[in-house]
Amino acid sequence: DTRAISTSQISQDWSKDLRELSEIIDSRPDSNGWIDLHARLCGWEHRFDQYGDQDLVEMLKETRLEADRQFGKWVENEYPRWIVKPPKERPSLSTDVVDEWLIPQIKTTEPVLFLVVDCLRLDQWISIESLLAEFFEIKRDYYFSVLPTATPYSRNALFSGLFPRDLEQIHHDLWAKGDEDEASSNRYERNFLIDLLRRRGIVMKPDPRYVKLLEVEELSEFERRVQEYINQPLTAMVYNFVDILIHTRQSVEVLKEMLPDESAFRSITKAWFQHSALFRILQAYAEAQGTIVVTSDHGSVRGKRATQVIGDRQTSTSLRYKHGRNIKVNEKHAIKITNTEKWRLPKRGVNNEYILACEDYFFIYPTNFNKYFELYKNSFQHGGVSLDEMILPVVTLKGKG
């Protein structure tokens, strides 16, 4: 009877908490309130993964959808105000992660590993955090991704401490080949990090090591040489497994079967991590009493609804955000940005605009609308405005030795 008893208790607990969560959503909370709300929703998702019945799961999904609806309106009002204020007068953003969490560790301990797991969401991190408790003292904090919640913008901001518009002025060719070309748009990450540390008066000898791991074989090679990296004061690692998984899922039928929804994604993430070379690498740092600052550059959201967008041939192809000229979209489903300077976004040509999808919408052109809706429906995407895409964990792991 264990399952029935647990399900009954969870149902009672959820009924009590649902009223409070709904009140919080309606009250338009501040940044800390949104972080707390998102963390609580993720907590419920994990409980429902174990014991929740389908009716409870659907109620939770509706609650999150309403939260994302209000969160999008709140971000549209607040984000332009944040990015003109000093860091101490606004919530922590991608541009603050190195200053707030990495530099204090560099100054006090070594070795330090700065680990960025591309596209890792808070709920996915929670699913693997318990596996690390045996080896590390764990302190979890949160920050908001800059917009758009896409790799060229958010990860460059993470390593450089600069907003996308400021980066464009330094590196005019940064997005020359388009946002989808990561090799082009994220090729300066090591330089960005070294420059940021130098602006803060930190010159490291030797320079920080930087590795970007796109394949399992590359991670295995890092594992073989892990002692070499542990002997370095600072190593920065970008690991793309989760991002590759969500993009590969769309074209591989067996992955669609394995990852039909968010619950399955959490389960697969935990199973992967538990048996991965990455887990063994982190354990090696724990044995050396090293420190790891682990975070993500952005999250993702499962696109369930399509909204029509009209643009010219120069409009970008991403599904959760676009930039171009004279873009037309239903502004109930998206944030439209015509003043790129106000949002500190790259100008990207004359009369350039951006649109950011909200809730679980994704953008489709009117030509063959139904065909592309069926193709991309339920795919995991990023670049827009939602709790899962914007509110991210940044976790400090202190090895127990």
Short mmCIF file of N, CA, C and O in Angstrom, two decimals, residues 317-360:
data_model
loop_
_atom_site.label_atom_id
_atom_site.label_comp_id
_atom_site.label_asym_id
_atom_site.label_seq_id
_atom_site.Cartn_x
_atom_site.Cartn_y
_atom_site.Cartn_z
N THR A 317 16.39 31.92 -38.23
CA THR A 317 15.58 30.70 -38.34
C THR A 317 15.19 30.08 -37.00
O THR A 317 14.44 29.10 -36.99
N SER A 318 15.68 30.59 -35.88
CA SER A 318 15.41 29.95 -34.59
C SER A 318 13.91 29.92 -34.30
O SER A 318 13.15 30.78 -34.75
N LEU A 319 13.50 28.94 -33.50
CA LEU A 319 12.07 28.74 -33.25
C LEU A 319 11.54 29.51 -32.06
O LEU A 319 10.34 29.79 -31.98
N ARG A 320 12.40 29.85 -31.07
CA ARG A 320 11.92 30.55 -29.87
C ARG A 320 12.31 32.03 -29.87
O ARG A 320 11.83 32.79 -29.03
N TYR A 321 13.18 32.43 -30.76
CA TYR A 321 13.49 33.86 -30.91
C TYR A 321 13.91 34.12 -32.35
O TYR A 321 14.37 33.21 -33.04
N LYS A 322 13.70 35.33 -32.80
CA LYS A 322 14.11 35.71 -34.15
C LYS A 322 14.57 37.16 -34.15
O LYS A 322 14.14 37.97 -33.32
N HIS A 323 15.43 37.48 -35.10
CA HIS A 323 15.77 38.88 -35.35
C HIS A 323 15.71 39.11 -36.86
O HIS A 323 15.95 38.20 -37.66
N GLY A 324 15.34 40.33 -37.23
CA GLY A 324 15.20 40.68 -38.63
C GLY A 324 14.52 42.04 -38.75
O GLY A 324 14.48 42.82 -37.79
N ARG A 325 13.95 42.31 -39.91
CA ARG A 325 13.28 43.60 -40.15
C ARG A 325 11.79 43.38 -40.38
O ARG A 325 11.39 42.40 -41.02
N ASN A 326 10.99 44.29 -39.85
CA ASN A 326 9.54 44.27 -40.08
C ASN A 326 8.91 42.91 -39.78
O ASN A 326 8.13 42.38 -40.57
N ILE A 327 9.27 42.36 -38.64
CA ILE A 327 8.72 41.07 -38.24
C ILE A 327 7.31 41.28 -37.68
O ILE A 327 7.10 42.17 -36.85
N LYS A 328 6.40 40.45 -38.12
CA LYS A 328 5.02 40.52 -37.62
C LYS A 328 4.72 39.26 -36.83
O LYS A 328 4.95 38.15 -37.32
N VAL A 329 4.16 39.44 -35.61
CA VAL A 329 3.85 38.31 -34.74
C VAL A 329 2.72 38.72 -33.81
O VAL A 329 2.51 39.92 -33.55
N ASN A 330 1.97 37.76 -33.32
CA ASN A 330 0.95 38.03 -32.32
C ASN A 330 1.64 38.37 -31.00
O ASN A 330 2.26 37.51 -30.38
N GLU A 331 1.54 39.61 -30.57
CA GLU A 331 2.29 40.06 -29.39
C GLU A 331 1.69 39.58 -28.08
O GLU A 331 2.21 39.87 -27.01
N LYS A 332 0.59 38.80 -28.14
CA LYS A 332 0.12 38.10 -26.94
C LYS A 332 0.98 36.87 -26.66
O LYS A 332 1.00 36.37 -25.54
N HIS A 333 1.68 36.40 -27.69
CA HIS A 333 2.47 35.18 -27.58
C HIS A 333 3.96 35.45 -27.52
O HIS A 333 4.75 34.51 -27.39
N ALA A 334 4.37 36.70 -27.65
CA ALA A 334 5.80 37.01 -27.76
C ALA A 334 6.08 38.43 -27.27
O ALA A 334 5.17 39.27 -27.19
N ILE A 335 7.33 38.67 -26.94
CA ILE A 335 7.82 40.02 -26.66
C ILE A 335 8.48 40.54 -27.93
O ILE A 335 9.38 39.89 -28.47
N LYS A 336 8.01 41.68 -28.42
CA LYS A 336 8.61 42.28 -29.61
C LYS A 336 9.50 43.44 -29.18
O LYS A 336 9.06 44.33 -28.44
N ILE A 337 10.74 43.44 -29.66
CA ILE A 337 11.73 44.44 -29.27
C ILE A 337 12.13 45.23 -30.50
O ILE A 337 12.76 44.70 -31.43
N THR A 338 11.72 46.48 -30.54
CA THR A 338 12.11 47.35 -31.65
C THR A 338 13.27 48.26 -31.29
O THR A 338 14.03 48.68 -32.16
N ASN A 339 13.43 48.52 -30.00
CA ASN A 339 14.55 49.36 -29.52
C ASN A 339 15.64 48.44 -28.97
O ASN A 339 15.66 48.10 -27.79
N THR A 340 16.54 48.01 -29.85
CA THR A 340 17.56 47.04 -29.44
C THR A 340 18.54 47.65 -28.43
O THR A 340 19.07 46.93 -27.58
N GLU A 341 18.75 48.96 -28.52
CA GLU A 341 19.69 49.60 -27.59
C GLU A 341 19.15 49.53 -26.16
O GLU A 341 19.90 49.29 -25.20
N LYS A 342 17.84 49.72 -26.00
CA LYS A 342 17.22 49.67 -24.67
C LYS A 342 17.39 48.30 -24.03
O LYS A 342 17.53 48.19 -22.81
N TRP A 343 17.41 47.25 -24.85
CA TRP A 343 17.55 45.88 -24.35
C TRP A 343 18.99 45.39 -24.43
O TRP A 343 19.26 44.23 -24.15
N ARG A 344 19.91 46.25 -24.84
CA ARG A 344 21.34 45.95 -24.96
C ARG A 344 21.59 44.72 -25.81
O ARG A 344 22.36 43.82 -25.48
N LEU A 345 20.91 44.71 -26.97
CA LEU A 345 21.04 43.62 -27.93
C LEU A 345 21.82 44.09 -29.15
O LEU A 345 21.82 45.28 -29.49
N PRO A 346 22.51 43.18 -29.83
CA PRO A 346 23.25 43.55 -31.04
C PRO A 346 22.32 44.19 -32.07
O PRO A 346 21.18 43.78 -32.24
N LYS A 347 22.83 45.18 -32.77
CA LYS A 347 22.01 45.91 -33.72
C LYS A 347 21.68 45.06 -34.95
O LYS A 347 20.57 45.12 -35.48
N ARG A 348 22.65 44.29 -35.44
CA ARG A 348 22.44 43.31 -36.52
C ARG A 348 21.83 43.94 -37.77
O ARG A 348 20.94 43.38 -38.40
N GLY A 349 22.25 45.15 -38.14
CA GLY A 349 21.75 45.77 -39.36
C GLY A 349 20.77 46.90 -39.07
O GLY A 349 20.46 47.21 -37.93
N VAL A 350 20.27 47.52 -40.14
CA VAL A 350 19.38 48.67 -40.03
C VAL A 350 17.96 48.20 -39.73
O VAL A 350 17.49 47.20 -40.27
N ASN A 351 17.27 48.93 -38.84
CA ASN A 351 15.87 48.63 -38.49
C ASN A 351 15.68 47.19 -38.00
O ASN A 351 14.67 46.56 -38.29
N ASN A 352 16.66 46.70 -37.29
CA ASN A 352 16.58 45.32 -36.82
C ASN A 352 15.67 45.22 -35.60
O ASN A 352 15.67 46.08 -34.73
N GLU A 353 14.90 44.14 -35.54
CA GLU A 353 14.00 43.87 -34.43
C GLU A 353 14.25 42.46 -33.91
O GLU A 353 14.82 41.62 -34.61
N TYR A 354 13.81 42.22 -32.68
CA TYR A 354 13.85 40.88 -32.11
C TYR A 354 12.44 40.51 -31.64
O TYR A 354 11.67 41.37 -31.21
N ILE A 355 12.13 39.23 -31.71
CA ILE A 355 10.94 38.70 -31.05
C ILE A 355 11.36 37.51 -30.19
O ILE A 355 12.19 36.70 -30.60
N LEU A 356 10.79 37.43 -28.98
CA LEU A 356 11.09 36.37 -28.04
C LEU A 356 9.79 35.66 -27.69
O LEU A 356 8.84 36.29 -27.22
N ALA A 357 9.72 34.36 -27.92
CA ALA A 357 8.51 33.60 -27.62
C ALA A 357 8.30 33.47 -26.12
O ALA A 357 9.25 33.31 -25.35
N CYS A 358 7.05 33.53 -25.68
CA CYS A 358 6.70 33.36 -24.27
C CYS A 358 5.92 32.06 -24.09
O CYS A 358 5.50 31.42 -25.05
N GLU A 359 5.74 31.70 -22.81
CA GLU A 359 5.03 30.47 -22.45
C GLU A 359 5.63 29.29 -23.21
O GLU A 359 6.86 29.14 -23.23
N ASP A 360 4.79 28.46 -23.87
CA ASP A 360 5.31 27.30 -24.61
C ASP A 360 5.09 27.44 -26.11
O ASP A 360 4.95 26.46 -26.84
#
